[in-house]
XYZ file of N, CA and C in Angstrom:
510
model
N 107.033 117.732 75.860
C 107.753 118.845 76.263
C 108.968 117.884 76.453
N 110.506 117.871 75.742
C 111.438 117.406 75.945
C 112.303 117.604 77.236
N 112.616 116.538 78.343
C 113.459 117.358 79.414
C 114.604 116.597 79.469
N 115.192 115.679 78.620
C 116.342 115.145 78.175
C 116.732 114.744 77.299
N 118.217 114.584 76.907
C 118.515 113.934 75.737
C 119.980 113.188 75.636
N 119.792 111.577 75.403
C 120.942 111.269 75.360
C 121.381 110.934 74.212
N 122.727 110.004 73.708
C 122.627 109.732 72.871
C 121.623 109.322 71.760
N 121.301 108.435 72.319
C 120.322 107.466 71.232
C 118.659 107.913 71.659
N 118.587 108.836 72.517
C 117.033 108.916 72.996
C 116.383 110.175 73.165
N 115.664 110.612 73.139
C 114.616 112.099 73.588
C 113.948 111.460 74.735
N 114.290 111.994 75.801
C 113.310 111.930 76.883
C 112.137 112.824 77.102
N 111.041 112.353 76.947
C 109.939 113.995 77.215
C 108.514 113.524 77.373
N 107.572 114.035 78.274
C 106.681 114.216 79.254
C 105.686 113.557 78.446
N 104.814 112.695 78.859
C 104.076 112.143 78.570
C 102.401 112.823 79.073
N 101.840 112.852 77.386
C 100.652 113.413 77.012
C 99.990 112.734 76.608
N 97.964 112.866 76.681
C 97.165 112.063 76.838
C 96.946 110.904 75.033
N 98.229 112.338 73.936
C 98.141 111.651 72.713
C 99.208 110.102 72.902
N 99.609 109.532 74.026
C 100.799 108.513 74.064
C 99.955 107.179 75.213
N 98.481 107.713 74.639
C 97.784 106.191 75.228
C 97.829 104.710 74.981
N 97.743 105.183 73.384
C 97.989 103.514 72.872
C 99.597 102.543 73.209
N 100.315 103.911 73.086
C 101.914 103.170 73.372
C 101.816 103.112 75.037
N 101.451 103.355 75.621
C 101.675 103.796 77.099
C 100.344 101.660 77.892
N 98.828 101.947 76.805
C 97.924 100.693 76.862
C 99.418 99.423 76.504
N 100.165 99.549 75.526
C 101.058 98.339 75.277
C 101.991 98.392 76.211
N 102.892 99.613 76.792
C 103.602 98.960 77.871
C 103.140 98.730 79.451
N 101.970 98.845 79.432
C 101.637 98.956 80.405
C 100.947 97.291 80.501
N 100.846 96.540 79.710
C 100.584 95.077 79.406
C 101.943 93.921 78.762
N 102.733 94.930 78.562
C 103.983 93.965 78.145
C 104.160 92.823 78.960
N 104.877 91.723 78.883
C 105.319 90.878 79.400
C 106.007 91.134 80.913
N 107.054 91.473 80.390
C 107.689 92.259 81.862
C 106.951 93.111 83.366
N 106.051 93.714 82.563
C 105.981 95.045 83.230
C 104.536 94.303 84.044
N 103.540 93.435 83.649
C 102.448 92.504 84.344
C 103.691 91.416 85.054
N 104.519 91.338 84.832
C 104.961 89.815 86.113
C 106.350 90.642 87.000
N 106.289 92.198 86.681
C 107.329 92.690 88.145
C 106.817 93.908 88.403
N 105.676 94.461 88.240
C 104.990 95.658 88.082
C 103.894 95.261 88.520
N 103.011 94.661 87.544
C 101.853 94.405 88.033
C 100.548 94.607 87.009
N 99.799 93.869 87.138
C 98.060 94.482 86.338
C 97.785 95.798 86.658
N 97.398 96.635 85.907
C 96.829 97.514 85.947
C 95.142 97.953 85.487
N 95.450 96.824 85.169
C 93.810 96.783 84.100
C 93.694 98.124 83.415
N 94.443 98.550 82.492
C 94.263 99.149 81.427
C 94.504 98.041 80.487
N 93.128 98.527 79.502
C 92.375 97.169 78.711
C 92.034 98.290 77.860
N 91.470 99.810 77.978
C 91.552 100.721 76.547
C 92.329 101.166 76.332
N 92.201 102.394 75.133
C 92.999 103.158 74.901
C 92.166 104.754 76.284
N 90.753 105.365 76.047
C 89.733 105.577 77.337
C 90.472 105.263 78.937
N 90.949 104.163 79.104
C 91.846 103.837 80.811
C 92.809 104.050 80.805
N 93.576 104.242 79.610
C 95.210 104.749 79.514
C 95.583 106.170 79.067
N 94.333 107.009 78.905
C 94.261 108.159 78.909
C 94.121 108.605 79.870
N 93.105 108.079 80.896
C 93.030 108.425 82.117
C 93.402 108.307 83.499
N 94.629 107.012 83.039
C 95.718 106.845 84.069
C 96.993 107.940 83.669
N 97.123 107.936 82.184
C 98.119 109.237 82.339
C 97.765 110.641 82.990
N 96.474 110.991 82.958
C 95.825 112.193 83.381
C 95.724 112.333 84.268
N 95.806 111.264 85.742
C 95.473 110.711 87.271
C 96.573 110.338 87.629
N 97.927 109.645 86.601
C 99.103 109.630 87.305
C 100.876 110.649 86.473
N 100.349 110.496 85.593
C 101.493 111.173 84.869
C 101.975 112.555 84.967
N 100.712 113.236 84.035
C 100.368 114.589 84.027
C 100.030 115.364 85.408
N 99.614 114.788 86.569
C 98.999 114.869 87.748
C 100.668 115.330 88.187
N 100.891 113.885 88.395
C 102.579 114.184 88.900
C 103.986 115.183 88.453
N 103.838 115.767 87.259
C 104.279 116.864 86.373
C 103.587 118.592 87.574
N 102.291 118.120 87.911
C 102.202 119.451 88.088
C 101.886 119.795 89.704
N 102.420 118.623 90.552
C 102.542 118.494 91.953
C 103.831 118.076 92.284
N 104.696 117.177 92.090
C 105.971 117.258 92.288
C 107.004 117.924 91.517
N 106.263 118.267 89.994
C 107.610 118.629 88.948
C 107.968 117.758 88.445
N 108.377 116.819 88.732
C 108.594 115.677 87.826
C 107.704 114.193 87.735
N 108.023 113.571 87.049
C 106.826 112.516 86.975
C 108.176 111.574 85.909
N 106.904 110.166 85.613
C 107.761 109.143 84.790
C 107.911 109.981 83.215
N 108.746 109.822 82.463
C 108.479 110.350 80.846
C 108.709 109.223 80.042
N 108.609 109.461 78.439
C 108.921 108.823 77.917
C 109.812 108.462 77.357
N 109.971 107.493 76.895
C 111.668 107.414 76.006
C 111.510 106.721 74.617
N 111.611 107.727 73.906
C 111.455 108.333 72.339
C 112.986 107.611 71.552
N 113.045 106.880 71.477
C 114.327 105.962 70.019
C 114.210 106.856 68.483
N 116.217 107.426 68.984
C 115.871 108.639 67.808
C 115.876 108.130 66.861
N 117.056 106.246 66.036
C 116.689 105.881 65.086
C 115.628 105.160 64.632
N 114.622 105.183 64.903
C 113.495 104.634 64.657
C 112.210 105.781 64.706
N 112.704 107.349 64.294
C 111.854 108.112 63.941
C 110.989 108.916 65.835
N 111.628 108.514 66.347
C 111.045 108.537 67.903
C 109.515 108.319 68.144
N 109.628 106.737 67.585
C 109.141 105.515 68.566
C 108.969 106.155 69.515
N 108.177 105.564 70.443
C 107.981 105.161 71.975
C 108.725 103.921 72.592
N 109.285 103.607 73.446
C 109.933 102.375 73.449
C 110.011 101.845 75.018
N 109.757 103.206 75.773
C 110.215 102.511 77.402
C 109.298 103.625 78.143
N 109.835 104.140 79.740
C 109.647 105.232 79.978
C 110.337 104.771 81.152
N 110.829 106.168 81.883
C 111.809 106.580 83.160
C 111.407 107.288 82.987
N 111.365 107.582 85.097
C 111.307 108.747 85.902
C 111.360 108.612 87.037
N 110.632 109.224 87.316
C 110.782 109.628 89.391
C 108.906 109.964 90.096
N 108.766 109.520 91.084
C 107.716 109.398 91.595
C 107.921 109.562 92.458
N 107.170 110.018 93.390
C 107.022 110.759 95.044
C 105.866 109.667 95.625
N 106.326 108.675 96.252
C 105.432 107.440 96.878
C 105.189 107.676 98.154
N 103.786 107.950 98.711
C 103.349 107.944 100.012
C 104.659 107.416 100.976
N 104.101 106.118 100.534
C 104.484 105.209 101.563
C 106.356 104.946 101.181
N 106.196 105.873 100.755
C 108.215 105.305 100.990
C 109.129 106.780 100.852
N 109.856 106.775 101.835
C 110.983 108.280 102.322
C 111.073 108.888 101.352
N 111.632 108.550 100.266
C 112.428 109.204 99.432
C 111.234 109.459 97.283
N 112.518 109.524 97.316
C 111.443 109.452 95.418
C 111.804 108.409 94.828
N 111.115 107.979 94.068
C 111.879 106.564 94.013
C 111.894 106.870 92.074
N 112.606 106.343 91.508
C 113.553 106.365 90.222
C 113.050 104.670 89.359
N 112.050 104.717 88.105
C 111.400 103.728 87.810
C 111.318 103.038 86.011
N 111.841 102.475 86.421
C 111.900 102.104 84.312
C 111.526 101.154 83.749
N 110.483 101.036 82.387
C 110.083 100.097 82.111
C 110.212 100.398 80.420
N 110.746 99.071 79.379
C 110.213 99.189 78.077
C 109.669 98.225 77.665
N 109.395 98.586 76.026
C 108.344 97.297 75.599
C 109.947 95.671 75.682
N 109.426 94.968 75.195
C 110.321 94.402 75.444
C 110.960 93.843 74.162
N 110.468 94.141 72.683
C 112.018 94.359 71.682
C 112.971 94.863 72.186
N 113.028 96.379 73.695
C 114.310 97.176 74.025
C 114.535 96.968 74.764
N 114.608 95.643 75.708
C 114.766 95.379 77.159
C 116.308 94.402 76.519
N 117.410 95.012 77.539
C 118.446 94.187 77.274
C 119.934 94.829 76.642
N 119.342 96.056 76.131
C 120.397 97.279 74.971
C 120.831 98.556 75.557
N 120.531 98.606 76.776
C 121.112 100.004 77.769
C 120.400 100.891 77.380
N 119.128 100.759 77.008
C 118.754 102.170 76.604
C 117.870 101.608 78.927
N 117.469 101.090 79.680
C 117.325 101.531 80.664
C 118.528 102.279 81.789
N 119.417 102.029 81.347
C 120.755 102.653 82.107
C 121.223 104.158 81.634
N 120.708 104.151 80.209
C 120.883 104.970 79.427
C 119.887 106.178 79.821
N 119.088 106.041 79.987
C 117.629 106.708 80.679
C 117.795 107.351 81.826
N 117.685 106.567 82.720
C 117.792 106.185 83.858
C 118.810 107.565 84.748
N 120.167 107.252 83.702
C 121.757 108.418 84.323
C 120.931 109.349 83.709
N 120.421 109.932 83.107
C 119.965 111.502 82.476
C 118.433 111.419 83.443
N 117.933 110.708 84.240
C 116.859 110.810 84.962
C 117.861 111.395 86.425
N 118.732 110.427 86.494
C 119.111 111.129 87.886
C 119.633 112.125 87.761
N 120.629 112.187 86.503
C 121.240 113.915 85.884
C 120.286 115.564 86.846
N 119.188 114.989 86.411
C 117.834 116.068 86.252
C 116.873 116.300 87.679
N 117.218 115.011 88.612
C 116.804 114.926 89.875
C 117.550 115.678 90.644
N 119.189 115.471 90.012
C 120.146 115.899 91.475
C 119.892 117.484 90.987
N 120.536 117.814 89.843
C 120.183 119.371 89.168
C 119.812 120.408 89.055
N 118.099 119.664 88.507
C 116.745 120.295 88.075
C 115.771 119.876 90.043
N 115.846 118.793 90.113
C 115.044 119.060 91.325
C 115.690 118.993 92.546
N 117.011 119.326 92.454
C 117.707 119.519 93.213
C 116.689 118.837 94.500
N 117.352 116.760 94.124
C 116.928 115.614 95.091
C 118.462 115.702 95.600
N 118.369 115.187 96.974
C 119.391 114.500 98.073
C 119.821 113.458 97.668
N 118.255 112.230 97.394
C 118.495 111.072 97.747
C 117.340 110.835 96.667
N 117.658 109.562 96.354
C 116.550 108.724 95.245
C 116.124 107.183 95.861
N 115.455 106.641 95.662
C 115.413 105.164 96.202
C 114.384 104.275 94.708
N 114.759 103.339 94.919
C 113.876 102.007 93.756
C 113.538 101.286 94.920
N 112.304 100.542 94.273
C 112.224 99.021 94.961
C 111.528 97.951 93.398
N 112.209 96.685 93.911
C 111.528 95.662 93.370
C 111.387 94.305 93.699
N 110.902 93.806 92.668
C 110.927 91.881 93.804
C 111.847 91.863 93.441
N 112.692 90.824 94.802
C 113.570 90.121 94.638
C 113.695 89.107 93.560
N 113.047 88.869 92.323
C 112.869 88.030 91.700
C 112.999 88.687 89.787
N 113.299 89.843 90.263
C 113.649 90.870 89.175
C 115.055 90.978 89.267
N 115.603 89.594 88.410
C 117.090 89.777 88.647
C 117.490 90.883 87.228
N 117.822 90.838 86.425
C 118.099 92.207 85.230
C 117.669 93.026 85.885
N 116.149 93.962 86.294
C 116.071 95.127 87.046
C 117.657 95.616 87.915
N 117.284 94.586 89.094
C 118.583 94.771 90.185
C 120.273 94.549 89.587
N 120.757 93.911 88.846
C 122.151 94.692 88.231
C 121.132 95.861 87.200
N 120.513 96.144 86.854
C 120.575 97.462 86.397
C 120.545 98.562 87.335
N 120.142 98.440 88.642
C 119.860 99.456 89.703
C 121.071 99.198 90.632
N 122.144 98.500 90.683
C 123.248 98.318 90.898
C 124.528 98.954 90.010
N 124.173 98.721 88.851
C 124.863 99.886 87.464
C 124.662 101.202 88.112
N 123.236 101.547 88.668
C 123.225 102.880 88.395
C 123.895 103.102 90.084
N 124.814 102.674 90.829
C 124.899 102.613 91.888
C 123.843 102.531 92.938
N 122.681 102.239 92.936
C 121.854 102.217 94.161
C 122.697 101.069 94.905
N 122.220 101.290 96.236
C 122.503 99.718 96.614
C 121.526 99.299 97.545
N 121.591 97.880 98.302
C 119.746 97.247 98.621
C 120.591 98.263 100.419
N 118.977 99.116 101.048
C 119.165 98.974 102.247
C 118.490 98.131 103.028
N 117.225 97.652 102.665
C 116.635 96.701 103.668
C 115.067 96.057 102.094
N 114.295 95.235 103.352
C 113.260 94.668 102.735
C 112.124 95.014 103.202
N 111.204 96.039 102.269
C 109.911 96.805 102.799
C 108.653 96.355 101.687
N 107.160 96.663 102.781
C 105.925 95.374 102.401
C 105.493 97.188 102.029
N 105.815 98.226 101.056
C 104.999 99.739 101.199
C 103.655 99.555 100.639
N 102.799 98.735 100.505
C 101.914 98.663 99.352
C 100.838 97.103 100.065
N 99.238 97.835 99.806
C 98.112 97.259 100.849
C 98.485 95.210 99.772
N 99.072 95.276 98.853
C 99.018 93.966 98.462
C 99.825 93.045 99.425
N 100.903 93.372 100.395
C 101.849 92.734 100.826
C 103.046 92.186 99.987
N 103.589 92.529 99.440
C 104.758 91.615 98.408
C 105.488 92.321 99.035
N 106.529 91.493 99.479
C 108.171 92.561 99.557
C 109.031 92.509 98.984
N 109.382 93.861 98.957
C 109.581 93.846 97.790
C 111.785 94.923 98.347
N 112.633 94.909 97.921
C 113.554 94.749 97.955
C 113.543 96.828 97.286
N 114.254 97.321 98.886
C 114.507 98.806 99.105
C 115.931 99.147 98.199
N 115.805 99.768 97.795
C 117.676 100.663 97.367
C 117.599 101.734 96.948
N 118.569 102.018 97.928
C 118.705 103.782 97.866
C 120.412 104.206 97.055
N 120.306 105.726 96.730
C 121.264 106.397 96.872
C 121.413 108.237 96.964
N 122.417 108.772 97.623
C 122.201 109.423 98.209
C 123.132 110.283 96.167
N 122.596 111.591 96.345
C 123.278 112.552 94.832
C 123.890 113.421 95.217
């Protein structure tokens, strides 16, 4: 189901049919370096993660992470951008990730801007946040370009990694 469209992208909900793409994305070098290994090594594990995470989030929150489909390449999936309400964070978190060959081409900004419009207009969110590692310089540039500002350093998860928390009023 399509949730938004930009100049170059169709933004739509994940389904279990996206398992092969999702498996490739979560095992890409940037994902592993900056987000972490999710131990998704089979199509079945990817399907289960989509069910447990994406599909559940659509039902419980009304939103979640969406796949990015490139219009010029027959709607090839190239990444994800979306919203997630994490119990560890006060506000809904916006996140994004792209396959390596599509990084640095403006797709993260383009998709995140569209998702921020959804956050405000459709989901009636007043504020969003995002978290990232301090060494994820490309992500920080994008986050700041989107108008989010640094709030503080946090350790929201059990792994005890310190993350930078950014936020923006919508």
